[in-house]
Amino acid sequence: MDAHDEALLAELPKKVGKRMRKALVALEACTVPDEPSIAVDAYAGLKIEQSPGKARDSDALFAKAFSAAKYPEFDEVLPVAAKLDPVHEQLARLVAHRTGIALHEWAIPQTAWARRRWLGIDPPGVLDREVEYTRKEKVRRAPLWRALAKLGDEAGEKLFAALPAMDRLEALVDLALEAYRVEAPSWDDWEKVRIDEPARLSALADRVTALYAEGAPSSERDGHSTLPWPIGWLLFLSLVRAGVPIEERWDWMLPIGPLTAECVAAIAEPRQGQAIVNALKAEFPSRALASGLELAKQFPSQVLADHLMELADGAVHSLACPARRGYLADLAAAVGPELGAHVQKRLAALPPLPALRTKRSLYARSVDELTAGQRLQLAVLGQGWETDAGPMVTVAEDGAEPVFGPIEFVSAFEIVDAEGAPAYEALLYMDEDGAVCEAGTTRSVMYVSQENLSWNVPDDVAEALHGLLQVAPKPRKKAAPKKAAAKKPTAKKAPPKKAPVRKTAKKPARTQRTV
């Protein structure tokens, strides 16, 4: 602590000052890094885009100091700094230059840079500038962040939309990082963005890059590990369309989606492949494989081809991913003759798969349509599967035979070997959960959970099964209702008028899993 801190502490009430001093001392002594407590890929099938910071001993001490000062709590709109209670202002100034402090319980900006702007220590940003707005038939003036908070969704959206595009982008970055605890307005037409302010765009890109740099305190972006939607698109597209040369330090912001090719084309050719690879690493494997293949057609490179081959090796772990060998063949065709030969060499080196094929697959409507082995499987799996009528399978406590109810969304597979002999049977619920068993038994060889696969058979068998389960059964026509037998009328009456039947469009059912 310096002399300025000591002067601020001296002005606090004794109890508050004592607690605040303990908190500041503990923060200075802390060795816990200011980083998210949960890594982006900590859980399979999830991307943790925002996480609280790692817990520190100082967290509870700051909470005691703010509580002792009766500082406004988080559920209140942030006060204007000029109207703060003197004690509350001193507390805010003591944390204005410090990062890694858990302040989510209190009505105070969540990042140090926002606290400094709020207090007037640093120059104001767009959100800190006063705007005029009308609320409850009264014209008012307040900082933009407070006007948005007071107006709410609809009126706040209109106020935000009226701002110049560059101001909207700068404000949206700050709001998306939750610095002022105000929900970020939408920007629905982001794909049409055009902002002709190269200097401000470059400065904003550098500022965002600094916030996300390796080792930068995560508390300065409120625990976000990735750029909140649609910041990456708005910023990168704006740079490209304003003719700003894309600096290497900005490559990390490359977004993946329908306009990625436009962004990649603006990156110097020697960096394109690595920039695409880095962007794909932030995506789920299924999306990375699909997007990567399309980009490889337009921007083929060794580094991209190698990355996609590595991703394809892990495709067998998810039904959301394509079959490895088919994907590699598509990749070889996409990247041109020279790189294609490189991919074909990898494909040729793979061991042959066992000769398994699907003899029959269907979306079952009744237990009677299942084989004896599949009924055994359903007796177990169906206890956790439900329809609107309840569980598909009910088992009595006395050990009686299971009772099968109506079944829906269950796909059944009969898989045979090269000689046509039954090898495996599978049941899937909603195309994403279930099991594969040895034919006629409940001896499981593969489990499917939210499209993720695990197995206890050789990897080549697992890969073959993955490829077969990829192909969903053909959709079935809805069964026509049975017509009631005609009855003779007892008296002649005019037939009642019927309302015209309203036709509804139906989406075609998919027969191949999408990536």
PDB file of N, CA, C and O in Angstrom, residues 190 229 233 237 254-264 279-280 283 287 290-292 294-295 298:
ATOM      1  N   TRP A 190     -25.671  -7.820 -37.276  1.00  0.00           N
ATOM      2  CA  TRP A 190     -24.215  -7.731 -37.151  1.00  0.00           C
ATOM      3  C   TRP A 190     -23.498  -8.053 -38.454  1.00  0.00           C
ATOM      4  O   TRP A 190     -22.430  -7.520 -38.735  1.00  0.00           O
ATOM      5  N   TRP A 229     -20.725 -13.231 -27.709  1.00  0.00           N
ATOM      6  CA  TRP A 229     -21.410 -12.999 -28.981  1.00  0.00           C
ATOM      7  C   TRP A 229     -22.066 -11.634 -28.969  1.00  0.00           C
ATOM      8  O   TRP A 229     -22.654 -11.249 -27.954  1.00  0.00           O
ATOM      9  N   TRP A 233     -17.396 -11.058 -34.185  1.00  0.00           N
ATOM     10  CA  TRP A 233     -17.853 -10.773 -35.548  1.00  0.00           C
ATOM     11  C   TRP A 233     -17.865  -9.279 -35.826  1.00  0.00           C
ATOM     12  O   TRP A 233     -17.369  -8.817 -36.869  1.00  0.00           O
ATOM     13  N   LEU A 237     -15.126  -8.070 -38.586  1.00  0.00           N
ATOM     14  CA  LEU A 237     -15.719  -7.634 -39.849  1.00  0.00           C
ATOM     15  C   LEU A 237     -15.550  -6.140 -40.055  1.00  0.00           C
ATOM     16  O   LEU A 237     -15.307  -5.682 -41.180  1.00  0.00           O
ATOM     17  N   LEU A 254     -10.319 -14.183 -34.867  1.00  0.00           N
ATOM     18  CA  LEU A 254     -11.000 -14.702 -36.052  1.00  0.00           C
ATOM     19  C   LEU A 254     -12.223 -15.526 -35.636  1.00  0.00           C
ATOM     20  O   LEU A 254     -12.096 -16.527 -34.932  1.00  0.00           O
ATOM     21  N   PRO A 255     -13.423 -15.134 -36.072  1.00  0.00           N
ATOM     22  CA  PRO A 255     -14.628 -15.901 -35.709  1.00  0.00           C
ATOM     23  C   PRO A 255     -14.917 -17.013 -36.712  1.00  0.00           C
ATOM     24  O   PRO A 255     -14.522 -16.938 -37.876  1.00  0.00           O
ATOM     25  N   ILE A 256     -15.589 -18.037 -36.251  1.00  0.00           N
ATOM     26  CA  ILE A 256     -15.968 -19.164 -37.109  1.00  0.00           C
ATOM     27  C   ILE A 256     -17.467 -19.109 -37.359  1.00  0.00           C
ATOM     28  O   ILE A 256     -18.267 -19.058 -36.429  1.00  0.00           O
ATOM     29  N   GLY A 257     -17.837 -19.105 -38.646  1.00  0.00           N
ATOM     30  CA  GLY A 257     -19.249 -19.024 -39.003  1.00  0.00           C
ATOM     31  C   GLY A 257     -19.419 -18.730 -40.478  1.00  0.00           C
ATOM     32  O   GLY A 257     -18.506 -18.940 -41.281  1.00  0.00           O
ATOM     33  N   PRO A 258     -20.574 -18.209 -40.853  1.00  0.00           N
ATOM     34  CA  PRO A 258     -20.890 -18.049 -42.275  1.00  0.00           C
ATOM     35  C   PRO A 258     -20.022 -17.038 -43.019  1.00  0.00           C
ATOM     36  O   PRO A 258     -19.918 -17.110 -44.240  1.00  0.00           O
ATOM     37  N   LEU A 259     -19.405 -16.088 -42.307  1.00  0.00           N
ATOM     38  CA  LEU A 259     -18.603 -15.056 -42.977  1.00  0.00           C
ATOM     39  C   LEU A 259     -17.114 -15.177 -42.667  1.00  0.00           C
ATOM     40  O   LEU A 259     -16.354 -14.234 -42.876  1.00  0.00           O
ATOM     41  N   THR A 260     -16.706 -16.352 -42.196  1.00  0.00           N
ATOM     42  CA  THR A 260     -15.295 -16.534 -41.850  1.00  0.00           C
ATOM     43  C   THR A 260     -14.388 -16.340 -43.056  1.00  0.00           C
ATOM     44  O   THR A 260     -13.302 -15.763 -42.945  1.00  0.00           O
ATOM     45  N   ALA A 261     -14.797 -16.813 -44.224  1.00  0.00           N
ATOM     46  CA  ALA A 261     -13.946 -16.705 -45.421  1.00  0.00           C
ATOM     47  C   ALA A 261     -13.604 -15.249 -45.726  1.00  0.00           C
ATOM     48  O   ALA A 261     -12.476 -14.937 -46.122  1.00  0.00           O
ATOM     49  N   GLU A 262     -14.573 -14.364 -45.545  1.00  0.00           N
ATOM     50  CA  GLU A 262     -14.312 -12.937 -45.767  1.00  0.00           C
ATOM     51  C   GLU A 262     -13.232 -12.429 -44.817  1.00  0.00           C
ATOM     52  O   GLU A 262     -12.376 -11.623 -45.204  1.00  0.00           O
ATOM     53  N   CYS A 263     -13.265 -12.914 -43.592  1.00  0.00           N
ATOM     54  CA  CYS A 263     -12.272 -12.493 -42.596  1.00  0.00           C
ATOM     55  C   CYS A 263     -10.899 -13.090 -42.890  1.00  0.00           C
ATOM     56  O   CYS A 263      -9.880 -12.401 -42.807  1.00  0.00           O
ATOM     57  N   VAL A 264     -10.866 -14.385 -43.239  1.00  0.00           N
ATOM     58  CA  VAL A 264      -9.597 -15.051 -43.510  1.00  0.00           C
ATOM     59  C   VAL A 264      -8.896 -14.409 -44.700  1.00  0.00           C
ATOM     60  O   VAL A 264      -7.669 -14.246 -44.716  1.00  0.00           O
ATOM     61  N   ALA A 279      -8.651 -20.664 -34.417  1.00  0.00           N
ATOM     62  CA  ALA A 279     -10.076 -20.382 -34.257  1.00  0.00           C
ATOM     63  C   ALA A 279     -10.872 -21.675 -34.090  1.00  0.00           C
ATOM     64  O   ALA A 279     -11.809 -21.743 -33.283  1.00  0.00           O
ATOM     65  N   LEU A 280     -10.506 -22.719 -34.831  1.00  0.00           N
ATOM     66  CA  LEU A 280     -11.221 -23.995 -34.738  1.00  0.00           C
ATOM     67  C   LEU A 280     -11.040 -24.647 -33.372  1.00  0.00           C
ATOM     68  O   LEU A 280     -11.926 -25.388 -32.908  1.00  0.00           O
ATOM     69  N   GLU A 283     -13.831 -24.284 -30.972  1.00  0.00           N
ATOM     70  CA  GLU A 283     -15.133 -24.843 -31.326  1.00  0.00           C
ATOM     71  C   GLU A 283     -15.261 -26.293 -30.855  1.00  0.00           C
ATOM     72  O   GLU A 283     -14.271 -26.960 -30.585  1.00  0.00           O
ATOM     73  N   ARG A 287     -18.362 -29.091 -35.015  1.00  0.00           N
ATOM     74  CA  ARG A 287     -18.408 -27.844 -35.783  1.00  0.00           C
ATOM     75  C   ARG A 287     -17.047 -27.526 -36.383  1.00  0.00           C
ATOM     76  O   ARG A 287     -16.946 -27.010 -37.498  1.00  0.00           O
ATOM     77  N   ALA A 290     -16.632 -29.629 -39.573  1.00  0.00           N
ATOM     78  CA  ALA A 290     -17.451 -29.150 -40.685  1.00  0.00           C
ATOM     79  C   ALA A 290     -16.930 -27.814 -41.219  1.00  0.00           C
ATOM     80  O   ALA A 290     -16.761 -27.645 -42.425  1.00  0.00           O
ATOM     81  N   SER A 291     -16.681 -26.885 -40.322  1.00  0.00           N
ATOM     82  CA  SER A 291     -16.205 -25.568 -40.745  1.00  0.00           C
ATOM     83  C   SER A 291     -14.807 -25.668 -41.349  1.00  0.00           C
ATOM     84  O   SER A 291     -14.500 -25.005 -42.348  1.00  0.00           O
ATOM     85  N   GLY A 292     -13.971 -26.490 -40.744  1.00  0.00           N
ATOM     86  CA  GLY A 292     -12.606 -26.635 -41.235  1.00  0.00           C
ATOM     87  C   GLY A 292     -12.559 -27.184 -42.646  1.00  0.00           C
ATOM     88  O   GLY A 292     -11.734 -26.762 -43.469  1.00  0.00           O
ATOM     89  N   GLU A 294     -14.826 -26.839 -45.037  1.00  0.00           N
ATOM     90  CA  GLU A 294     -15.223 -25.783 -45.970  1.00  0.00           C
ATOM     91  C   GLU A 294     -14.101 -24.764 -46.158  1.00  0.00           C
ATOM     92  O   GLU A 294     -13.848 -24.305 -47.274  1.00  0.00           O
ATOM     93  N   LEU A 295     -13.432 -24.409 -45.065  1.00  0.00           N
ATOM     94  CA  LEU A 295     -12.339 -23.431 -45.167  1.00  0.00           C
ATOM     95  C   LEU A 295     -11.133 -24.021 -45.887  1.00  0.00           C
ATOM     96  O   LEU A 295     -10.402 -23.301 -46.578  1.00  0.00           O
ATOM     97  N   GLN A 298     -11.066 -23.429 -49.574  1.00  0.00           N
ATOM     98  CA  GLN A 298     -10.721 -22.089 -50.034  1.00  0.00           C
ATOM     99  C   GLN A 298      -9.315 -21.664 -49.621  1.00  0.00           C
ATOM    100  O   GLN A 298      -8.669 -20.881 -50.314  1.00  0.00           O
TER     101      GLN A 298
END
